[in-house]
PDB file of C-alpha atoms in Angstrom:
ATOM      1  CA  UNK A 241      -7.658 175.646  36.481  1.00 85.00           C
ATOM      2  CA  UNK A 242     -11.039 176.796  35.485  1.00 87.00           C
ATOM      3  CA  UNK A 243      -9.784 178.435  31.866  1.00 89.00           C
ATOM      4  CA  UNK A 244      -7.804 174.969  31.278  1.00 91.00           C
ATOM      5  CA  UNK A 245     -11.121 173.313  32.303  1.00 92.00           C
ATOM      6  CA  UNK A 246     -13.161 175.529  29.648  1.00 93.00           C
ATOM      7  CA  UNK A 247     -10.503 175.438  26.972  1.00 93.00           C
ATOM      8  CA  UNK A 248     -10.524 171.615  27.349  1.00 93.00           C
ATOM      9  CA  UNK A 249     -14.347 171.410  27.101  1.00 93.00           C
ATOM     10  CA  UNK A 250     -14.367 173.934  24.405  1.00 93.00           C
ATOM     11  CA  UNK A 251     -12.293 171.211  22.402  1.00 93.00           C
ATOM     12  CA  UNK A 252     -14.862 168.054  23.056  1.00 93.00           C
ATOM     13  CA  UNK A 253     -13.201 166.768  25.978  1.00 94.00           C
ATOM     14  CA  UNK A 254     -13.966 166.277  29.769  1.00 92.00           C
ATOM     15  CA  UNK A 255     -11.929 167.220  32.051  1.00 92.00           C
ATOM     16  CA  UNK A 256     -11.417 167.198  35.983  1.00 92.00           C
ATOM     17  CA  UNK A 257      -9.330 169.879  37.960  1.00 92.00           C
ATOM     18  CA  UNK A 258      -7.251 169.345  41.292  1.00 91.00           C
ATOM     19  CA  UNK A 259      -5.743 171.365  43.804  1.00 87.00           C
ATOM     20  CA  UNK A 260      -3.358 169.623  44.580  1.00 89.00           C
ATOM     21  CA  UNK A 261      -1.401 166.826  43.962  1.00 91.00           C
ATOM     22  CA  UNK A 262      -2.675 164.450  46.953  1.00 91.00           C
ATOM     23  CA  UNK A 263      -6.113 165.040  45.907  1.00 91.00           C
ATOM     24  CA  UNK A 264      -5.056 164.044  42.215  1.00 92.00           C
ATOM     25  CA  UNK A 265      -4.149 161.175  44.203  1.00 92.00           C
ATOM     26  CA  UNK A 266      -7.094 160.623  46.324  1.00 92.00           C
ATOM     27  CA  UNK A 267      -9.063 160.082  42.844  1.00 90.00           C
ATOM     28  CA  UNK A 268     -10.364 156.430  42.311  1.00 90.00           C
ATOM     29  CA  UNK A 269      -7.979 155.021  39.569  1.00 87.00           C
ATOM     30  CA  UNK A 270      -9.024 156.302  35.699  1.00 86.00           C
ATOM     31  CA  UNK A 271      -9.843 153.537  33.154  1.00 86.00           C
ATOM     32  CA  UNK A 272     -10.476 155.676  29.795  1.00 89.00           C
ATOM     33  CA  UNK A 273      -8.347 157.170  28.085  1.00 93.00           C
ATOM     34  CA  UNK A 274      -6.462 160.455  28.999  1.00 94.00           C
ATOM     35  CA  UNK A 275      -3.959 162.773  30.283  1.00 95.00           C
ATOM     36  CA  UNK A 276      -2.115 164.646  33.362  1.00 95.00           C
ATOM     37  CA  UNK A 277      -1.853 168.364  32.768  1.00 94.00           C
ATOM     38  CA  UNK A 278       0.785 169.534  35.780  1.00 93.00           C
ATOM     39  CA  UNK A 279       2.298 172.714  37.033  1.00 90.00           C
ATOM     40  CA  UNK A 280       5.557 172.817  37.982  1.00 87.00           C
ATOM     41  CA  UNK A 281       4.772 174.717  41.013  1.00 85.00           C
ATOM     42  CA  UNK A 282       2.189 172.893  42.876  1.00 85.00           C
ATOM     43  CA  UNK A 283       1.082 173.306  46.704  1.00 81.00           C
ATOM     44  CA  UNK A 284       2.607 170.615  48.823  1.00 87.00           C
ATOM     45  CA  UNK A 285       4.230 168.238  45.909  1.00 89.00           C
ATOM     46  CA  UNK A 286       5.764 169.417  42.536  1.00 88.00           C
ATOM     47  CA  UNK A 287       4.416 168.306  39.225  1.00 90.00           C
ATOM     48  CA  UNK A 288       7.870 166.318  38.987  1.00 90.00           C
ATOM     49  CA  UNK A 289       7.628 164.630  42.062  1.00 92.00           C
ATOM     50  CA  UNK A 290       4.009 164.143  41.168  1.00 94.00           C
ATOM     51  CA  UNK A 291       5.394 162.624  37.788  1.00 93.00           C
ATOM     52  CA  UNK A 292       7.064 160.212  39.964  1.00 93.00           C
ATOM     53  CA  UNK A 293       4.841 158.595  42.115  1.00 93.00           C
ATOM     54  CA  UNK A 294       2.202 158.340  39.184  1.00 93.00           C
ATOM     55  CA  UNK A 295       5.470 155.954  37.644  1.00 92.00           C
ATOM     56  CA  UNK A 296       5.682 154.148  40.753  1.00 93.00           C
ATOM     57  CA  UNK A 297       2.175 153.460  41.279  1.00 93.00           C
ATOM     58  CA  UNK A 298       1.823 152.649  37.537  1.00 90.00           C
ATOM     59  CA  UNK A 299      -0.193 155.513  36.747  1.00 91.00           C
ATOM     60  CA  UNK A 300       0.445 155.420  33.043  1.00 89.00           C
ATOM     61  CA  UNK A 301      -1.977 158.759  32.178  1.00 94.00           C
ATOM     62  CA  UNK A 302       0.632 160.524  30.128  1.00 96.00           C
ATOM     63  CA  UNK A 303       1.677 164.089  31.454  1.00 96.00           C
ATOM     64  CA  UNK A 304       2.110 167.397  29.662  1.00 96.00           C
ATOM     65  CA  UNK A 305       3.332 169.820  31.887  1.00 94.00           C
ATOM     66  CA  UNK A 306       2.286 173.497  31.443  1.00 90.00           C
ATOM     67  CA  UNK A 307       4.387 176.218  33.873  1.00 88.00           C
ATOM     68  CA  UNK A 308       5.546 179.514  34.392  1.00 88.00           C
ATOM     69  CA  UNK A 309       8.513 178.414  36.840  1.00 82.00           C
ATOM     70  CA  UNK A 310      10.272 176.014  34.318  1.00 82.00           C
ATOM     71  CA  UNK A 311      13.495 175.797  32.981  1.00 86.00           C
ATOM     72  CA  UNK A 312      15.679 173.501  31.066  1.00 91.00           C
ATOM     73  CA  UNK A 313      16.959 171.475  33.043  1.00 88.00           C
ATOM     74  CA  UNK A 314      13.754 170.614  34.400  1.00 88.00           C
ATOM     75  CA  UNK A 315      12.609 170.310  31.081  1.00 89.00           C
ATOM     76  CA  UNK A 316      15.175 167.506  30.146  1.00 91.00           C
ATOM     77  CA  UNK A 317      14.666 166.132  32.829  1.00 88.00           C
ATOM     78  CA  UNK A 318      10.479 166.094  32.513  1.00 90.00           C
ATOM     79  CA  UNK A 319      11.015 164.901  29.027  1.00 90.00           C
ATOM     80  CA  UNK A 320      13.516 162.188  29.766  1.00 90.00           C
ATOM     81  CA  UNK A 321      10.960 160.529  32.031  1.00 87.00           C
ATOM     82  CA  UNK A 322       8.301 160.069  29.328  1.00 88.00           C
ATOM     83  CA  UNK A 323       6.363 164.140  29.673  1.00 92.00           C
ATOM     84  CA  UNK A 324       4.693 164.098  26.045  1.00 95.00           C
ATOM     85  CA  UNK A 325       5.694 168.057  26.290  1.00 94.00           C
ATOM     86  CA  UNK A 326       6.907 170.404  28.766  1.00 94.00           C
ATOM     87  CA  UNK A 327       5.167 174.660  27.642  1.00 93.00           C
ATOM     88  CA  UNK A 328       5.889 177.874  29.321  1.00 91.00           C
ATOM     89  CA  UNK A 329       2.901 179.697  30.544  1.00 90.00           C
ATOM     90  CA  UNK A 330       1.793 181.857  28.617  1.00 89.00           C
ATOM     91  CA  UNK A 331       0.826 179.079  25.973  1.00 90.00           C
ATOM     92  CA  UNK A 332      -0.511 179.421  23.036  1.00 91.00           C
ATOM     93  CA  UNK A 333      -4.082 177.173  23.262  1.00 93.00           C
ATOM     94  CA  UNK A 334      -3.523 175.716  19.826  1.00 95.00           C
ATOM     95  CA  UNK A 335      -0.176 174.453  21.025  1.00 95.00           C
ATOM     96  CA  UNK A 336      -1.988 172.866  24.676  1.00 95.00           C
ATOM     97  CA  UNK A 337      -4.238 171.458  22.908  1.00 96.00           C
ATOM     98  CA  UNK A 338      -2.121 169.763  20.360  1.00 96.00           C
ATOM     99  CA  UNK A 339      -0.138 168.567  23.366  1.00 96.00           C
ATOM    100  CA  UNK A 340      -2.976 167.282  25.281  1.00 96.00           C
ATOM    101  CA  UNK A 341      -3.872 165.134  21.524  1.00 96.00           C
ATOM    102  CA  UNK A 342      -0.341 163.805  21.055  1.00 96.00           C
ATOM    103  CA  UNK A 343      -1.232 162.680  24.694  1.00 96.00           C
ATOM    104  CA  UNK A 344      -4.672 161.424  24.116  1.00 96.00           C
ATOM    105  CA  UNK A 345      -2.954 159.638  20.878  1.00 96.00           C
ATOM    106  CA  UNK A 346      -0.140 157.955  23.442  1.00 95.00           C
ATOM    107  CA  UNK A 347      -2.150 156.669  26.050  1.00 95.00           C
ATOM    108  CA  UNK A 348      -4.793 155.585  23.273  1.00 95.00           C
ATOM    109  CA  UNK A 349      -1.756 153.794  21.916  1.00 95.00           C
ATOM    110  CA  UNK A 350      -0.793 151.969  24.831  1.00 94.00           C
ATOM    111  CA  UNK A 351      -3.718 150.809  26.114  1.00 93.00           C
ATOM    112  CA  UNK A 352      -4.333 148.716  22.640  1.00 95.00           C
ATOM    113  CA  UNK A 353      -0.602 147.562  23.151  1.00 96.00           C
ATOM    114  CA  UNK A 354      -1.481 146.612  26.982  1.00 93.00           C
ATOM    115  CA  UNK A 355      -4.304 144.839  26.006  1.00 93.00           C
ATOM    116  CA  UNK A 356      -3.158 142.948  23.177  1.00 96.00           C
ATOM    117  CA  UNK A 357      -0.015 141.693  25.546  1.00 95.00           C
ATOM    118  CA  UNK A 358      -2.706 140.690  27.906  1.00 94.00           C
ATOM    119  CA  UNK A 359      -4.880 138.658  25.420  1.00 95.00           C
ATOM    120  CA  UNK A 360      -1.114 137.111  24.475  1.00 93.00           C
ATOM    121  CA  UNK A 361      -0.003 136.190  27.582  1.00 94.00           C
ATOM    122  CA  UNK A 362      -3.513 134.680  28.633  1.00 94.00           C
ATOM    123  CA  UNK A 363      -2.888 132.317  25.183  1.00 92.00           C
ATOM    124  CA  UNK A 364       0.258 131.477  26.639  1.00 92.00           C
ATOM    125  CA  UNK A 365      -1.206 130.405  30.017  1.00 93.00           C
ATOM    126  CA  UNK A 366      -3.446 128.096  28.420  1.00 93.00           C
ATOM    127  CA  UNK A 367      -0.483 126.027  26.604  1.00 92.00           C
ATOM    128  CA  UNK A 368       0.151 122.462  27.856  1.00 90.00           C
ATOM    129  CA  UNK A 369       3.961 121.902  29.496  1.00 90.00           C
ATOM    130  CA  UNK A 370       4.471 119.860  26.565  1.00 87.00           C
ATOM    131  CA  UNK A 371       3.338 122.638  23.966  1.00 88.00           C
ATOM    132  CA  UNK A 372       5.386 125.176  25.689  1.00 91.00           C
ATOM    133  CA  UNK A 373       8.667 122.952  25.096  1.00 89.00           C
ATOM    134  CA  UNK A 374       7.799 123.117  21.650  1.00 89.00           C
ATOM    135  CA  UNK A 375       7.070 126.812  21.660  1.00 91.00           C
ATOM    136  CA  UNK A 376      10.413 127.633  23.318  1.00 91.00           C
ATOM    137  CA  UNK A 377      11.919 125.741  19.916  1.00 91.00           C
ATOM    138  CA  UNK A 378       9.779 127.430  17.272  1.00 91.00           C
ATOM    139  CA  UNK A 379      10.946 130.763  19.032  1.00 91.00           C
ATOM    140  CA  UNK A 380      14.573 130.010  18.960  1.00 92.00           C
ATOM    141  CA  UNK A 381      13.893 129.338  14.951  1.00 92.00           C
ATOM    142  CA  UNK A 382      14.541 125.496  14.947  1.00 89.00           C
ATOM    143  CA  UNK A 383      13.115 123.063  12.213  1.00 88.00           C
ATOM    144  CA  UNK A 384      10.129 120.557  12.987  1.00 85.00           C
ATOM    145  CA  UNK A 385      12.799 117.566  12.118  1.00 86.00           C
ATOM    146  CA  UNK A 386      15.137 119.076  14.928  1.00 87.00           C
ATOM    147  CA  UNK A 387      12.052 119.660  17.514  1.00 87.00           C
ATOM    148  CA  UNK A 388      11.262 116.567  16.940  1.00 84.00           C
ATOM    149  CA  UNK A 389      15.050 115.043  17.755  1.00 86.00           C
ATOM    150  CA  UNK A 390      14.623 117.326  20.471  1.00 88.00           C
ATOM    151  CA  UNK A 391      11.815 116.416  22.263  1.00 87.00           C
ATOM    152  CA  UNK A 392      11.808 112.676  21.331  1.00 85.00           C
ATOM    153  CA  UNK A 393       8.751 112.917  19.108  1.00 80.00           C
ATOM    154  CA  UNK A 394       7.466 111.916  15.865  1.00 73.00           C
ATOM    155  CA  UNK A 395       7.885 115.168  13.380  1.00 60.00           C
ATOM    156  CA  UNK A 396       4.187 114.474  12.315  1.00 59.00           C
ATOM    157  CA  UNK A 397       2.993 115.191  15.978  1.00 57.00           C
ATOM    158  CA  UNK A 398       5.029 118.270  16.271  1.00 51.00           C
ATOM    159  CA  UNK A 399       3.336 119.936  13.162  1.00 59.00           C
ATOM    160  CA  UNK A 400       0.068 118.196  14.488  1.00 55.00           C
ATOM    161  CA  UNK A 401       0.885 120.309  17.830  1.00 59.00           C
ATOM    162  CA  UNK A 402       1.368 123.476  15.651  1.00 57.00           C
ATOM    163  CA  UNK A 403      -1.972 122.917  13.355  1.00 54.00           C
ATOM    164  CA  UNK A 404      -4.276 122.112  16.964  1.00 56.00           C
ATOM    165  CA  UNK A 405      -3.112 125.608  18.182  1.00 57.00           C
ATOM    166  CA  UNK A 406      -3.427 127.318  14.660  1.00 55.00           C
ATOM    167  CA  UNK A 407      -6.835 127.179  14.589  1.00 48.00           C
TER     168      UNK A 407
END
């Protein structure tokens, strides 16, 4: 853990080390951005049942797992669930480190995507019943004329409806 703490630090980034997987665990949630570096072969819990409960909790740090007890099945397996890379011990430290960037990149990624479904859904909150009737149309690709036959309104206050929320 300490030479994966140094290598880390040697490439500009901070990290934290853990014993074990329920002190991992024990660790007030992270905000930033960053990544799960797991063993396979961890005291108490396994790095894929760690894996697991970090999906269940919605622990969305993206995990790269780095072991000497691996094999491929475990690898598919690792990978299938959403591991960003699964190396054999010894590794390379170019080839960590370009792992634990394609992770940085990920949850970097996600977090934009996250927020920007946030700031969406908080527009949607703020429609009026009647504006979300009119949404539901636009979405399903119908004309102003039919909204308007629709709903029972004037076409002119259905694109009114659509220029008020435009701005």
């Amino acid at each position: 853990r300490e030479g994966l703490l140094w290598l880390v630090g040697s490439a500009g980034w901070q990290g934290e080390a853990f014993a074990s997987a329920g002190e991992f665990l024990a660790r007030p949630a992270f905000s930033g951005t960053g990544c799960v570096i797991l063993d396979v072969s961890m005291p108490g819990m396994t790095g894929l049942q760690l894996r697991d409960l970090m999906a269940e909790r919605n622990i969305s740090l993206p995990v790269v797992f780095l072991t000497a007890h691996g094999d491929v099945p475990m690898s598919v397996d690792a990978m299938k669930k959403g591991a960003v890379d699964f190396l054999q011990k010894p590794v390379n430290d170019e080839a960590l480190l370009q792992a634990i960037h394609r992770a940085l990149e990920r949850h970097a990624a996600a977090q934009l995507h996250r927020q920007e479904v946030e700031r969406i859904q908080a527009r949607l909150q703020r429609l009026t019943p009647r504006e979300r009737d009119v949404l539901e149309y636009v979405i399903g690709g119908c004309l102003n004329k039919q909204i308007a036959d629709a709903l029972q309104i004037a076409e002119a206050t259905r694109q009114m409806q659509s220029f008020h929320r435009q701005r």
